[in-house]
Coordinates of C-alpha atoms in Angstrom, one line a residue:
M1485 CA -89.7 32.8 172.4
H1486 CA -87.1 30.2 171.7
F1487 CA -84.8 32.0 174.2
L1488 CA -87.4 31.9 176.9
D1489 CA -88.2 28.3 176.2
S1490 CA -84.6 27.4 176.6
W1491 CA -85.0 28.4 180.3
T1492 CA -88.6 27.4 181.0
E1493 CA -87.9 23.8 179.7
L1494 CA -85.4 23.2 182.5
S1495 CA -86.3 21.2 185.6
P1496 CA -86.4 23.1 188.9
L1497 CA -83.2 21.3 189.9
D1498 CA -81.3 22.4 186.8
L1499 CA -82.7 25.9 187.1
G1500 CA -81.5 26.2 190.7
R1501 CA -78.2 24.7 189.8
L1502 CA -77.6 27.4 187.2
L1503 CA -79.0 30.4 189.2
L1504 CA -77.4 29.6 192.6
P1505 CA -74.0 31.1 191.7
A1506 CA -75.6 34.2 190.3
A1507 CA -77.8 34.5 193.4
C1508 CA -74.6 34.3 195.6
V1509 CA -73.0 37.2 193.7
A1510 CA -76.3 39.2 193.9
L1511 CA -76.2 38.7 197.7
C1512 CA -72.9 40.6 197.8
I1513 CA -74.5 43.4 195.9
L1514 CA -77.6 43.7 198.2
L1515 CA -75.8 43.2 201.5
P1516 CA -72.6 44.9 202.6
G1517 CA -69.9 43.4 204.9
R1518 CA -67.0 41.1 204.8
R1519 CA -68.9 38.2 206.3
V1520 CA -71.5 38.4 203.6
A1521 CA -68.8 38.5 200.9
R1522 CA -67.0 35.5 202.4
I1523 CA -70.2 33.4 202.7
A1524 CA -71.4 34.4 199.2
A1525 CA -68.0 33.7 197.6
A1526 CA -67.9 30.3 199.4
G1527 CA -71.3 29.6 198.0
V1528 CA -70.1 30.3 194.5
A1529 CA -67.1 28.1 195.1
L1530 CA -69.4 25.2 196.0
S1531 CA -72.1 25.8 193.4
V1532 CA -69.6 26.1 190.6
L1533 CA -68.8 22.4 191.1
L1534 CA -72.3 21.7 189.7
L1535 CA -71.8 23.8 186.6
R1536 CA -70.8 21.3 184.0
E1537 CA -71.5 23.9 181.3
I1538 CA -68.2 25.6 182.2
G1539 CA -66.2 22.9 180.6
A1540 CA -64.1 19.9 181.6
W1541 CA -63.8 18.8 185.2
P1542 CA -60.3 20.2 185.8
L1543 CA -61.5 23.6 184.7
I1544 CA -64.5 23.5 187.0
A1545 CA -62.3 22.5 189.9
A1546 CA -59.9 25.4 189.1
W1547 CA -62.7 27.9 189.1
S1548 CA -64.0 26.5 192.4
A1549 CA -60.5 26.9 193.9
V1550 CA -60.4 30.5 192.6
W1551 CA -63.6 31.4 194.3
A1552 CA -62.4 29.7 197.5
L1553 CA -59.4 32.0 197.4
V1554 CA -61.7 35.0 196.8
A1555 CA -63.8 33.9 199.8
W1556 CA -60.7 33.9 202.0
R1557 CA -59.3 37.3 200.8
A1558 CA -62.6 39.2 200.4
G1559 CA -63.7 38.2 203.9
A1560 CA -60.5 39.4 205.5
A1561 CA -60.8 42.1 208.2
T1562 CA -59.5 45.5 207.3
S1563 CA -58.4 47.9 210.0
R1564 CA -59.1 51.6 210.0
T1565 CA -56.6 54.2 211.0
G1566 CA -58.1 57.2 209.3
P1567 CA -61.3 59.1 210.2
A1568 CA -64.6 57.4 209.9
S1569 CA -66.5 58.0 206.7
T1570 CA -69.9 59.6 206.8
T1571 CA -72.7 58.8 204.5
R1572 CA -72.6 61.1 201.5
V1573 CA -75.4 62.1 199.1
G1574 CA -73.0 61.8 196.3
G1575 CA -72.4 58.1 197.1
V1576 CA -76.1 57.4 197.0
E1577 CA -76.5 59.2 193.7
S1578 CA -73.6 57.4 192.1
G1579 CA -75.0 54.1 193.3
A1580 CA -78.4 54.8 191.9
V1581 CA -76.9 55.8 188.5
G1582 CA -74.7 52.8 188.5
L1583 CA -77.6 50.5 189.3
M1584 CA -79.7 51.9 186.4
L1585 CA -76.8 51.8 183.9
G1586 CA -75.9 48.2 184.9
V1587 CA -79.5 46.9 184.6
A1588 CA -79.9 48.7 181.3
L1589 CA -76.7 47.3 179.9
L1590 CA -77.5 43.8 181.1
A1591 CA -81.0 44.0 179.5
L1592 CA -79.5 45.1 176.2
L1593 CA -76.9 42.3 176.1
V1594 CA -79.5 39.6 177.0
A1595 CA -81.8 41.0 174.3
A1596 CA -79.0 40.8 171.8
V1597 CA -78.4 37.1 172.7
A1598 CA -82.1 36.4 172.5
R1599 CA -82.1 37.7 168.8
Q1600 CA -79.3 35.3 167.8
N1601 CA -80.1 31.9 166.3
L1602 CA -78.5 29.9 169.0
S1603 CA -79.3 26.4 170.2
P1604 CA -81.2 26.3 173.6
E1605 CA -78.0 25.1 175.3
D1606 CA -75.8 27.8 173.9
G1607 CA -78.5 30.5 174.5
R1608 CA -78.7 29.5 178.1
R1609 CA -74.9 29.5 178.5
A1610 CA -74.5 32.9 176.8
S1611 CA -77.3 34.6 178.8
W1612 CA -75.9 33.0 182.0
G1613 CA -72.5 34.4 181.3
L1614 CA -73.9 37.9 180.6
L1615 CA -76.0 37.7 183.8
V1616 CA -73.0 37.0 186.0
M1617 CA -70.8 39.6 184.2
G1618 CA -73.6 42.1 184.7
L1619 CA -73.8 41.3 188.4
G1620 CA -70.0 41.8 188.6
L1621 CA -70.3 45.2 187.0
L1622 CA -73.1 46.2 189.4
H1623 CA -70.9 45.1 192.3
L1624 CA -68.1 47.3 191.2
M1625 CA -70.4 50.3 190.8
L1626 CA -72.3 49.9 194.0
R1627 CA -70.0 48.5 196.6
R1628 CA -66.9 50.6 196.0
H1629 CA -64.6 48.6 198.2
A1630 CA -61.2 47.6 196.8
L1631 CA -60.9 44.3 198.7
R1632 CA -64.5 43.2 198.0
A1633 CA -63.9 44.0 194.4
L1634 CA -62.3 40.6 194.2
V1635 CA -65.8 39.2 194.1
A1636 CA -66.8 41.5 191.2
F1637 CA -63.7 40.6 189.1
A1638 CA -64.1 36.9 189.8
A1639 CA -67.7 37.2 188.6
L1640 CA -66.6 38.9 185.5
G1641 CA -64.1 36.2 184.8
L1642 CA -66.5 33.4 185.5
G1643 CA -69.1 34.9 183.1
L1644 CA -66.5 35.4 180.5
Q1645 CA -65.4 31.8 180.9
M1646 CA -69.0 30.7 180.1
L1647 CA -69.1 33.0 177.0
N1648 CA -65.7 31.6 175.9
G1649 CA -67.1 28.1 176.1
V1650 CA -70.0 29.1 173.8
A1651 CA -67.6 30.7 171.3
R1652 CA -65.3 27.6 171.4
S1653 CA -68.3 25.3 170.6
A1654 CA -68.8 27.2 167.3
Q1655 CA -65.2 26.9 166.2
V1656 CA -63.5 24.2 164.2
P1657 CA -61.9 21.8 166.8
G1658 CA -58.4 21.9 165.1
T1659 CA -58.3 25.7 165.4
L1660 CA -59.2 26.1 169.1
P1661 CA -56.8 28.0 171.3
A1662 CA -55.5 26.5 174.5
E1663 CA -58.1 26.2 177.3
G1664 CA -57.7 28.1 180.5
R1665 CA -56.7 31.5 179.2
V1666 CA -59.7 33.2 180.7
L1667 CA -58.9 31.6 184.1
L1668 CA -55.2 32.7 183.9
A1669 CA -56.3 36.3 183.0
T1670 CA -58.7 36.3 185.9
L1671 CA -56.0 35.2 188.3
I1672 CA -53.7 38.0 187.1
V1673 CA -56.5 40.6 187.6
L1674 CA -57.3 39.3 191.0
A1675 CA -53.7 39.5 192.1
L1676 CA -53.5 43.1 190.9
V1677 CA -56.7 44.0 192.6
G1678 CA -55.5 42.4 195.8
R1679 CA -52.3 44.4 195.5
V1680 CA -54.2 47.7 195.0
A1681 CA -56.4 46.9 198.0
W1682 CA -53.3 46.3 200.2
A1683 CA -51.7 49.5 199.0
R1684 CA -54.9 51.5 199.7
Q1685 CA -55.1 49.9 203.2
C1686 CA -51.6 51.1 203.9
A1687 CA -52.0 54.6 202.5
A1688 CA -55.6 55.4 203.7
G1689 CA -56.2 53.0 206.5
S1690 CA -59.2 51.6 204.7
A1691 CA -59.8 49.6 201.5
S1692 CA -63.1 51.5 200.9
V1693 CA -62.9 53.6 197.8
S1694 CA -65.3 56.2 199.3
D1695 CA -62.7 57.0 201.9
A1696 CA -60.7 58.7 199.2
H1697 CA -62.6 61.8 200.0
D1698 CA -60.9 61.8 203.4
L1699 CA -57.4 62.1 201.9
H1700 CA -55.7 65.5 201.6
D1701 CA -52.5 66.6 199.9

């Protein structure tokens, strides 16, 4: 009950401030398309500026800049030179399985956090981080687009950043590692994902992972 109280005690303004970035990521999962990805990522870039729970202001500004970069790249147009893909039953089945697995995993992780003896503030931050990471995993399993995967990996990094903040608050101040390692790791992953998307676009004519079925040796 303490876990639920940590959320219900928030004012509507604070609740909206915390849930807006997650809602933007969820929008990318529910609706396909590069314009949706660009608008949603831009929404995260703006709403992250209100998330003081992430850390110091320079770190918040850096994450906002990362999401602005994701909005620019994930919303880029991709040309098609190969044959058009058709809707496949296998894709629907894998998406349904991915949705069930992602929701089940998220529920288990949130339940594990709820059982911990955390303060209301740390409980909210930990559950928020798991929520955003779960949405990132769902995006990877459902959307299957190499370029739009930038949104998913950025969400994973942002959620991990929040969890890292919770862990740092429980450590002795003199033993804390340098801040910004999660941000740096996320930037490296985003660069690699962007490179993979570019290579796939050149090789297959499309950044969609489902178009791999159209390639032949």
